[in-house]
mmCIF file with all atom_site columns, C-alpha atoms in Angstrom:
data_model
loop_
_atom_site.group_PDB
_atom_site.id
_atom_site.type_symbol
_atom_site.label_atom_id
_atom_site.label_alt_id
_atom_site.label_comp_id
_atom_site.label_asym_id
_atom_site.label_entity_id
_atom_site.label_seq_id
_atom_site.pdbx_PDB_ins_code
_atom_site.Cartn_x
_atom_site.Cartn_y
_atom_site.Cartn_z
_atom_site.occupancy
_atom_site.B_iso_or_equiv
_atom_site.pdbx_formal_charge
_atom_site.auth_seq_id
_atom_site.auth_comp_id
_atom_site.auth_asym_id
_atom_site.auth_atom_id
_atom_site.pdbx_PDB_model_num
ATOM 1  C CA . UNK A 1 1  ? 81.874 105.098 101.555 1.00 0.00 ? 1  UNK A CA 1
ATOM 2  C CA . UNK A 1 2  ? 81.370 103.151 103.945 1.00 0.00 ? 2  UNK A CA 1
ATOM 3  C CA . UNK A 1 3  ? 81.825 99.033  102.315 1.00 0.00 ? 3  UNK A CA 1
ATOM 4  C CA . UNK A 1 4  ? 78.180 98.030  101.478 1.00 0.00 ? 4  UNK A CA 1
ATOM 5  C CA . UNK A 1 5  ? 76.666 96.047  104.502 1.00 0.00 ? 5  UNK A CA 1
ATOM 6  C CA . UNK A 1 6  ? 74.235 94.248  101.916 1.00 0.00 ? 6  UNK A CA 1
ATOM 7  C CA . UNK A 1 7  ? 74.076 94.655  98.405  1.00 0.00 ? 7  UNK A CA 1
ATOM 8  C CA . UNK A 1 8  ? 71.308 96.922  97.042  1.00 0.00 ? 8  UNK A CA 1
ATOM 9  C CA . UNK A 1 9  ? 70.123 94.299  95.292  1.00 0.00 ? 9  UNK A CA 1
ATOM 10 C CA . UNK A 1 10 ? 68.995 91.073  96.634  1.00 0.00 ? 10 UNK A CA 1
ATOM 11 C CA . UNK A 1 11 ? 70.116 91.695  100.102 1.00 0.00 ? 11 UNK A CA 1
ATOM 12 C CA . UNK A 1 12 ? 72.643 89.399  100.978 1.00 0.00 ? 12 UNK A CA 1
ATOM 13 C CA . UNK A 1 13 ? 74.335 90.319  103.948 1.00 0.00 ? 13 UNK A CA 1
ATOM 14 C CA . UNK A 1 14 ? 78.674 91.600  102.223 1.00 0.00 ? 14 UNK A CA 1
ATOM 15 C CA . UNK A 1 15 ? 79.881 93.927  104.969 1.00 0.00 ? 15 UNK A CA 1
ATOM 16 C CA . UNK A 1 16 ? 82.326 90.865  106.914 1.00 0.00 ? 16 UNK A CA 1
ATOM 17 C CA . UNK A 1 17 ? 82.869 90.522  103.103 1.00 0.00 ? 17 UNK A CA 1
ATOM 18 C CA . UNK A 1 18 ? 84.046 93.573  102.835 1.00 0.00 ? 18 UNK A CA 1
ATOM 19 C CA . UNK A 1 19 ? 87.755 93.650  104.632 1.00 0.00 ? 19 UNK A CA 1
ATOM 20 C CA . UNK A 1 20 ? 89.541 90.539  103.339 1.00 0.00 ? 20 UNK A CA 1
ATOM 21 C CA . UNK A 1 21 ? 88.200 90.868  99.666  1.00 0.00 ? 21 UNK A CA 1
ATOM 22 C CA . UNK A 1 22 ? 89.698 94.101  99.646  1.00 0.00 ? 22 UNK A CA 1
ATOM 23 C CA . UNK A 1 23 ? 93.128 93.428  101.681 1.00 0.00 ? 23 UNK A CA 1
ATOM 24 C CA . UNK A 1 24 ? 93.861 90.233  98.697  1.00 0.00 ? 24 UNK A CA 1
ATOM 25 C CA . UNK A 1 25 ? 93.510 92.194  95.670  1.00 0.00 ? 25 UNK A CA 1
ATOM 26 C CA . UNK A 1 26 ? 94.854 95.113  96.936  1.00 0.00 ? 26 UNK A CA 1
ATOM 27 C CA . UNK A 1 27 ? 97.709 92.431  97.556  1.00 0.00 ? 27 UNK A CA 1
ATOM 28 C CA . UNK A 1 28 ? 97.637 91.772  94.236  1.00 0.00 ? 28 UNK A CA 1
ATOM 29 C CA . UNK A 1 29 ? 94.925 88.652  93.628  1.00 0.00 ? 29 UNK A CA 1
ATOM 30 C CA . UNK A 1 30 ? 92.600 88.605  90.715  1.00 0.00 ? 30 UNK A CA 1
ATOM 31 C CA . UNK A 1 31 ? 89.301 89.896  91.633  1.00 0.00 ? 31 UNK A CA 1
ATOM 32 C CA . UNK A 1 32 ? 86.890 87.575  90.970  1.00 0.00 ? 32 UNK A CA 1
ATOM 33 C CA . UNK A 1 33 ? 89.382 84.560  92.043  1.00 0.00 ? 33 UNK A CA 1
ATOM 34 C CA . UNK A 1 34 ? 88.947 86.614  94.566  1.00 0.00 ? 34 UNK A CA 1
ATOM 35 C CA . UNK A 1 35 ? 84.973 86.364  94.858  1.00 0.00 ? 35 UNK A CA 1
ATOM 36 C CA . UNK A 1 36 ? 84.896 82.468  93.682  1.00 0.00 ? 36 UNK A CA 1
ATOM 37 C CA . UNK A 1 37 ? 86.452 81.275  96.501  1.00 0.00 ? 37 UNK A CA 1
ATOM 38 C CA . UNK A 1 38 ? 85.347 84.487  99.294  1.00 0.00 ? 38 UNK A CA 1
ATOM 39 C CA . UNK A 1 39 ? 81.770 82.438  98.559  1.00 0.00 ? 39 UNK A CA 1
ATOM 40 C CA . UNK A 1 40 ? 80.496 85.250  95.976  1.00 0.00 ? 40 UNK A CA 1
ATOM 41 C CA . UNK A 1 41 ? 79.102 83.881  92.925  1.00 0.00 ? 41 UNK A CA 1
ATOM 42 C CA . UNK A 1 42 ? 75.431 86.088  92.613  1.00 0.00 ? 42 UNK A CA 1
ATOM 43 C CA . UNK A 1 43 ? 75.622 88.455  89.665  1.00 0.00 ? 43 UNK A CA 1
ATOM 44 C CA . UNK A 1 44 ? 74.689 91.429  91.901  1.00 0.00 ? 44 UNK A CA 1
ATOM 45 C CA . UNK A 1 45 ? 77.298 90.818  94.955  1.00 0.00 ? 45 UNK A CA 1
ATOM 46 C CA . UNK A 1 46 ? 79.691 90.442  92.789  1.00 0.00 ? 46 UNK A CA 1
ATOM 47 C CA . UNK A 1 47 ? 78.784 94.085  91.086  1.00 0.00 ? 47 UNK A CA 1
ATOM 48 C CA . UNK A 1 48 ? 78.427 95.402  94.703  1.00 0.00 ? 48 UNK A CA 1
ATOM 49 C CA . UNK A 1 49 ? 81.373 94.980  96.272  1.00 0.00 ? 49 UNK A CA 1
ATOM 50 C CA . UNK A 1 50 ? 83.997 95.575  92.451  1.00 0.00 ? 50 UNK A CA 1
ATOM 51 C CA . UNK A 1 51 ? 82.330 98.207  92.040  1.00 0.00 ? 51 UNK A CA 1
ATOM 52 C CA . UNK A 1 52 ? 81.910 99.744  95.746  1.00 0.00 ? 52 UNK A CA 1
ATOM 53 C CA . UNK A 1 53 ? 84.716 103.229 95.413  1.00 0.00 ? 53 UNK A CA 1
ATOM 54 C CA . UNK A 1 54 ? 85.697 103.870 99.616  1.00 0.00 ? 54 UNK A CA 1
ATOM 55 C CA . UNK A 1 55 ? 85.672 108.016 99.581  1.00 0.00 ? 55 UNK A CA 1
ATOM 56 C CA . UNK A 1 56 ? 85.312 108.356 102.943 1.00 0.00 ? 56 UNK A CA 1
ATOM 57 C CA . UNK A 1 57 ? 88.992 109.051 103.502 1.00 0.00 ? 57 UNK A CA 1
ATOM 58 C CA . UNK A 1 58 ? 88.147 111.866 101.173 1.00 0.00 ? 58 UNK A CA 1
ATOM 59 C CA . UNK A 1 59 ? 84.513 113.247 102.521 1.00 0.00 ? 59 UNK A CA 1
ATOM 60 C CA . UNK A 1 60 ? 86.440 113.756 105.623 1.00 0.00 ? 60 UNK A CA 1
ATOM 61 C CA . UNK A 1 61 ? 89.545 116.494 103.879 1.00 0.00 ? 61 UNK A CA 1
ATOM 62 C CA . UNK A 1 62 ? 86.133 118.237 103.564 1.00 0.00 ? 62 UNK A CA 1
ATOM 63 C CA . UNK A 1 63 ? 83.992 120.641 106.413 1.00 0.00 ? 63 UNK A CA 1
ATOM 64 C CA . UNK A 1 64 ? 80.430 120.709 107.888 1.00 0.00 ? 64 UNK A CA 1
ATOM 65 C CA . UNK A 1 65 ? 78.475 123.509 108.082 1.00 0.00 ? 65 UNK A CA 1
#
Protein backbone atom coordinates (compact mmCIF):
# COMPACT_ATOMS: atom_id res chain seq x y z
CA UNK A 1 0.00 0.00 0.00
CA UNK A 2 2.15 2.86 1.23
CA UNK A 3 5.82 3.08 0.48
CA UNK A 4 7.84 1.21 3.11
CA UNK A 5 8.90 3.56 5.90
CA UNK A 6 11.41 1.12 7.39
CA UNK A 7 13.00 -2.16 6.36
CA UNK A 8 10.87 -5.00 7.69
CA UNK A 9 13.92 -7.00 8.76
CA UNK A 10 16.55 -4.61 10.13
CA UNK A 11 14.48 -1.47 10.76
CA UNK A 12 16.61 0.91 8.69
CA UNK A 13 14.65 3.99 7.55
CA UNK A 14 13.81 3.70 3.83
CA UNK A 15 10.86 6.04 3.37
CA UNK A 16 12.97 8.92 2.13
CA UNK A 17 14.48 6.71 -0.60
CA UNK A 18 11.25 5.44 -2.16
CA UNK A 19 10.41 8.42 -4.39
CA UNK A 20 13.92 8.86 -5.86
CA UNK A 21 14.15 5.10 -6.39
CA UNK A 22 10.73 4.89 -8.08
CA UNK A 23 11.29 7.89 -10.33
CA UNK A 24 14.68 6.70 -11.51
CA UNK A 25 13.50 3.15 -12.19
CA UNK A 26 10.44 4.42 -14.10
CA UNK A 27 12.84 6.58 -16.14
CA UNK A 28 14.55 3.39 -17.29
CA UNK A 29 17.57 3.09 -15.00
CA UNK A 30 18.76 -0.28 -13.69
CA UNK A 31 17.23 -0.88 -10.21
CA UNK A 32 20.43 -2.45 -8.86
CA UNK A 33 22.53 0.51 -9.90
CA UNK A 34 19.98 2.96 -8.44
CA UNK A 35 20.07 1.16 -5.09
CA UNK A 36 23.87 1.21 -5.14
CA UNK A 37 23.91 4.95 -5.80
CA UNK A 38 21.34 5.59 -3.07
CA UNK A 39 23.55 3.73 -0.59
CA UNK A 40 21.26 0.74 -0.01
CA UNK A 41 23.67 -2.15 0.48
CA UNK A 42 21.90 -4.60 2.81
CA UNK A 43 20.05 -7.42 1.08
CA UNK A 44 17.01 -7.02 3.31
CA UNK A 45 16.67 -3.30 2.52
CA UNK A 46 17.17 -3.88 -1.19
CA UNK A 47 14.48 -6.56 -1.12
CA UNK A 48 12.07 -4.24 0.68
CA UNK A 49 12.38 -1.55 -1.99
CA UNK A 50 12.51 -3.91 -4.97
CA UNK A 51 9.54 -6.02 -3.94
CA UNK A 52 7.21 -3.18 -2.95
CA UNK A 53 4.07 -2.88 -5.09
CA UNK A 54 2.18 0.40 -4.88
CA UNK A 55 -1.48 -0.68 -4.75
CA UNK A 56 -3.01 2.44 -3.21
CA UNK A 57 -4.64 3.59 -6.46
CA UNK A 58 -6.29 0.19 -6.93
CA UNK A 59 -7.53 0.01 -3.34
CA UNK A 60 -9.03 3.51 -3.43
CA UNK A 61 -11.46 2.39 -6.15
CA UNK A 62 -13.43 0.39 -3.57
CA UNK A 63 -15.60 2.01 -0.94
CA UNK A 64 -15.54 1.01 2.71
CA UNK A 65 -18.65 -0.53 4.20
